[in-house]
């Protein structure tokens, strides 16, 4: 009289001997009533309201060409956006297991990021700020701006993208300022912080930018 066990055959579990996890996620974010785990060239998306129920065959999605999924974000349109190194893609929950969802749809094949912590969401207006190697980009209403906020900001070209994992971006809505902690030139840990004040508008001709030296890593 027991329920079928087939749903558990491919479920991820910790190793009962070593207590090791089945994988180490590079990022974790909520999406609707599910949880999303980044794992290299794939994401695992849990069952609704069962945030650790994931399996290799029913809960995984890949980007085209098995590109690395660097990070992800959600948006007011109900989509989950997966950000690769060179592009951004969208997924939509159909209510079934993630393996049955339509594959990631291309949003923009030019703008991605190498920085895992290089994306943040302005909760007051639902804009997404992203540190791309082509500039600081703003995502709104399904697309990225074509002219980055850093269009007239030459210091952006000094970022050492080899150390992209150390970059951190934070959109501080109270101050209407986007801060980006960056390693410049030959630095391999954050050496400077960029500040982009958008009180007058989030466009390259209105934002006020500055570069400041920092004495050490901080949050």
Short mmCIF file of N, CA and C in Angstrom, two decimals, residues 85-151:
data_model
loop_
_atom_site.label_atom_id
_atom_site.label_comp_id
_atom_site.label_asym_id
_atom_site.label_seq_id
_atom_site.Cartn_x
_atom_site.Cartn_y
_atom_site.Cartn_z
N UNK A 85 27.95 33.80 -20.12
CA UNK A 85 29.10 34.66 -20.28
C UNK A 85 28.94 35.62 -21.45
N UNK A 86 28.14 35.23 -22.44
CA UNK A 86 28.02 36.06 -23.65
C UNK A 86 26.59 36.40 -24.01
N UNK A 87 25.61 35.96 -23.23
CA UNK A 87 24.22 36.23 -23.60
C UNK A 87 23.28 36.01 -22.43
N UNK A 88 22.02 36.40 -22.65
CA UNK A 88 20.98 36.28 -21.63
C UNK A 88 19.77 35.57 -22.24
N UNK A 89 19.17 34.66 -21.47
CA UNK A 89 18.08 33.82 -21.95
C UNK A 89 16.95 33.82 -20.92
N UNK A 90 15.73 33.47 -21.38
CA UNK A 90 14.59 33.45 -20.47
C UNK A 90 13.93 32.08 -20.46
N UNK A 91 13.37 31.74 -19.29
CA UNK A 91 12.60 30.52 -19.11
C UNK A 91 11.27 30.88 -18.48
N UNK A 92 10.24 30.06 -18.76
CA UNK A 92 8.93 30.30 -18.17
C UNK A 92 8.38 29.02 -17.58
N UNK A 93 7.88 29.11 -16.38
CA UNK A 93 7.34 27.96 -15.64
C UNK A 93 5.98 27.56 -16.24
N UNK A 94 5.87 26.30 -16.70
CA UNK A 94 4.59 25.83 -17.23
C UNK A 94 3.79 25.04 -16.21
N UNK A 95 4.30 25.00 -14.97
CA UNK A 95 3.59 24.30 -13.90
C UNK A 95 3.98 22.85 -13.73
N UNK A 96 4.69 22.29 -14.70
CA UNK A 96 5.11 20.89 -14.66
C UNK A 96 6.57 20.83 -14.25
N UNK A 97 7.17 19.64 -14.31
CA UNK A 97 8.59 19.52 -13.98
C UNK A 97 9.42 20.30 -15.00
N UNK A 98 10.53 20.90 -14.58
CA UNK A 98 11.30 21.77 -15.48
C UNK A 98 11.77 21.11 -16.77
N UNK A 99 11.93 19.80 -16.77
CA UNK A 99 12.37 19.12 -18.00
C UNK A 99 11.35 19.27 -19.12
N UNK A 100 10.10 19.58 -18.80
CA UNK A 100 9.06 19.72 -19.82
C UNK A 100 8.90 21.17 -20.29
N UNK A 101 9.63 22.12 -19.67
CA UNK A 101 9.50 23.51 -20.07
C UNK A 101 10.12 23.72 -21.45
N UNK A 102 9.64 24.72 -22.15
CA UNK A 102 10.31 25.12 -23.39
C UNK A 102 11.73 25.56 -23.04
N UNK A 103 12.66 25.25 -23.90
CA UNK A 103 14.06 25.57 -23.63
C UNK A 103 14.30 27.07 -23.50
N UNK A 104 15.45 27.47 -22.97
CA UNK A 104 15.75 28.88 -22.80
C UNK A 104 15.65 29.65 -24.12
N UNK A 105 14.90 30.75 -24.10
CA UNK A 105 14.75 31.60 -25.29
C UNK A 105 15.76 32.73 -25.23
N UNK A 106 16.37 33.00 -26.37
CA UNK A 106 17.38 34.06 -26.43
C UNK A 106 16.74 35.42 -26.22
N UNK A 107 17.27 36.17 -25.26
CA UNK A 107 16.84 37.55 -25.02
C UNK A 107 17.81 38.51 -25.68
N UNK A 108 19.10 38.26 -25.48
CA UNK A 108 20.12 39.09 -26.10
C UNK A 108 21.41 38.29 -26.21
N UNK A 109 21.92 38.14 -27.42
CA UNK A 109 23.12 37.36 -27.66
C UNK A 109 24.41 38.14 -27.53
N UNK A 110 24.32 39.40 -27.11
CA UNK A 110 25.51 40.24 -26.98
C UNK A 110 25.88 40.53 -25.53
N UNK A 111 24.88 40.52 -24.66
CA UNK A 111 25.12 40.98 -23.30
C UNK A 111 24.94 39.85 -22.29
N UNK A 112 26.04 39.48 -21.67
CA UNK A 112 26.08 38.53 -20.57
C UNK A 112 27.04 39.08 -19.54
N UNK A 113 27.51 38.23 -18.65
CA UNK A 113 28.49 38.69 -17.67
C UNK A 113 29.39 37.54 -17.27
N UNK A 114 30.59 37.90 -16.83
CA UNK A 114 31.51 36.93 -16.25
C UNK A 114 31.47 36.99 -14.73
N UNK A 115 30.74 37.97 -14.20
CA UNK A 115 30.73 38.22 -12.76
C UNK A 115 29.49 37.60 -12.11
N UNK A 116 29.70 36.62 -11.28
CA UNK A 116 28.58 35.93 -10.62
C UNK A 116 27.76 36.89 -9.77
N UNK A 117 28.43 37.87 -9.14
CA UNK A 117 27.73 38.86 -8.31
C UNK A 117 27.61 40.20 -9.03
N UNK A 118 27.60 40.14 -10.36
CA UNK A 118 27.56 41.36 -11.16
C UNK A 118 26.18 41.75 -11.63
N UNK A 119 25.12 41.25 -10.98
CA UNK A 119 23.75 41.57 -11.36
C UNK A 119 22.96 41.92 -10.10
N UNK A 120 22.17 42.98 -10.17
CA UNK A 120 21.32 43.33 -9.04
C UNK A 120 20.03 43.97 -9.55
N UNK A 121 18.99 43.89 -8.73
CA UNK A 121 17.67 44.35 -9.12
C UNK A 121 17.24 45.55 -8.28
N UNK A 122 16.80 46.60 -8.96
CA UNK A 122 16.24 47.76 -8.30
C UNK A 122 14.79 47.45 -7.96
N UNK A 123 14.55 47.13 -6.70
CA UNK A 123 13.22 46.65 -6.30
C UNK A 123 12.14 47.70 -6.48
N UNK A 124 12.51 48.98 -6.52
CA UNK A 124 11.49 50.02 -6.61
C UNK A 124 10.97 50.20 -8.03
N UNK A 125 11.81 49.92 -9.02
CA UNK A 125 11.37 50.13 -10.41
C UNK A 125 11.50 48.88 -11.26
N UNK A 126 12.08 47.80 -10.67
CA UNK A 126 12.26 46.54 -11.38
C UNK A 126 13.26 46.62 -12.53
N UNK A 127 14.14 47.59 -12.50
CA UNK A 127 15.26 47.59 -13.43
C UNK A 127 16.32 46.61 -12.93
N UNK A 128 17.03 45.99 -13.86
CA UNK A 128 18.14 45.11 -13.53
C UNK A 128 19.42 45.78 -13.99
N UNK A 129 20.40 45.89 -13.11
CA UNK A 129 21.71 46.42 -13.47
C UNK A 129 22.67 45.25 -13.62
N UNK A 130 23.46 45.24 -14.69
CA UNK A 130 24.38 44.13 -14.95
C UNK A 130 25.74 44.64 -15.38
N UNK A 131 26.78 44.11 -14.74
CA UNK A 131 28.16 44.45 -15.09
C UNK A 131 28.62 43.53 -16.21
N UNK A 132 28.49 44.02 -17.44
CA UNK A 132 28.95 43.28 -18.61
C UNK A 132 30.33 43.79 -19.00
N UNK A 133 31.10 42.94 -19.70
CA UNK A 133 32.42 43.44 -20.11
C UNK A 133 32.32 44.55 -21.15
N UNK A 134 31.14 44.74 -21.72
CA UNK A 134 30.94 45.83 -22.67
C UNK A 134 30.39 47.09 -22.00
N UNK A 135 30.15 47.04 -20.68
CA UNK A 135 29.68 48.21 -19.96
C UNK A 135 28.64 47.86 -18.92
N UNK A 136 28.22 48.86 -18.17
CA UNK A 136 27.16 48.69 -17.18
C UNK A 136 25.83 48.82 -17.89
N UNK A 137 25.08 47.72 -17.94
CA UNK A 137 23.84 47.65 -18.71
C UNK A 137 22.61 47.67 -17.80
N UNK A 138 21.54 48.26 -18.30
CA UNK A 138 20.26 48.26 -17.60
C UNK A 138 19.26 47.45 -18.41
N UNK A 139 18.63 46.48 -17.73
CA UNK A 139 17.59 45.65 -18.35
C UNK A 139 16.24 46.13 -17.84
N UNK A 140 15.33 46.40 -18.77
CA UNK A 140 13.98 46.82 -18.40
C UNK A 140 13.00 46.40 -19.49
N UNK A 141 11.85 45.88 -19.06
CA UNK A 141 10.78 45.52 -19.98
C UNK A 141 11.23 44.59 -21.11
N UNK A 142 12.06 43.62 -20.75
CA UNK A 142 12.40 42.56 -21.70
C UNK A 142 13.63 42.76 -22.55
N UNK A 143 14.35 43.87 -22.37
CA UNK A 143 15.55 44.08 -23.20
C UNK A 143 16.56 44.96 -22.48
N UNK A 144 17.79 44.89 -22.95
CA UNK A 144 18.86 45.73 -22.41
C UNK A 144 18.95 47.04 -23.20
N UNK A 145 19.40 48.10 -22.51
CA UNK A 145 19.66 49.34 -23.22
C UNK A 145 20.82 49.13 -24.19
N UNK A 146 20.77 49.80 -25.31
CA UNK A 146 21.82 49.64 -26.32
C UNK A 146 23.05 50.47 -26.00
N UNK A 147 22.85 51.56 -25.27
CA UNK A 147 23.98 52.41 -24.86
C UNK A 147 24.19 52.20 -23.36
N UNK A 148 25.34 51.69 -22.94
CA UNK A 148 25.56 51.42 -21.51
C UNK A 148 25.71 52.72 -20.72
N UNK A 149 25.48 52.63 -19.42
CA UNK A 149 25.68 53.79 -18.56
C UNK A 149 27.14 54.24 -18.56
N UNK A 150 28.03 53.34 -18.96
CA UNK A 150 29.46 53.62 -18.95
C UNK A 150 29.98 54.07 -20.31
N UNK A 151 29.10 54.55 -21.17
CA UNK A 151 29.50 54.93 -22.53
C UNK A 151 30.61 55.97 -22.53
#
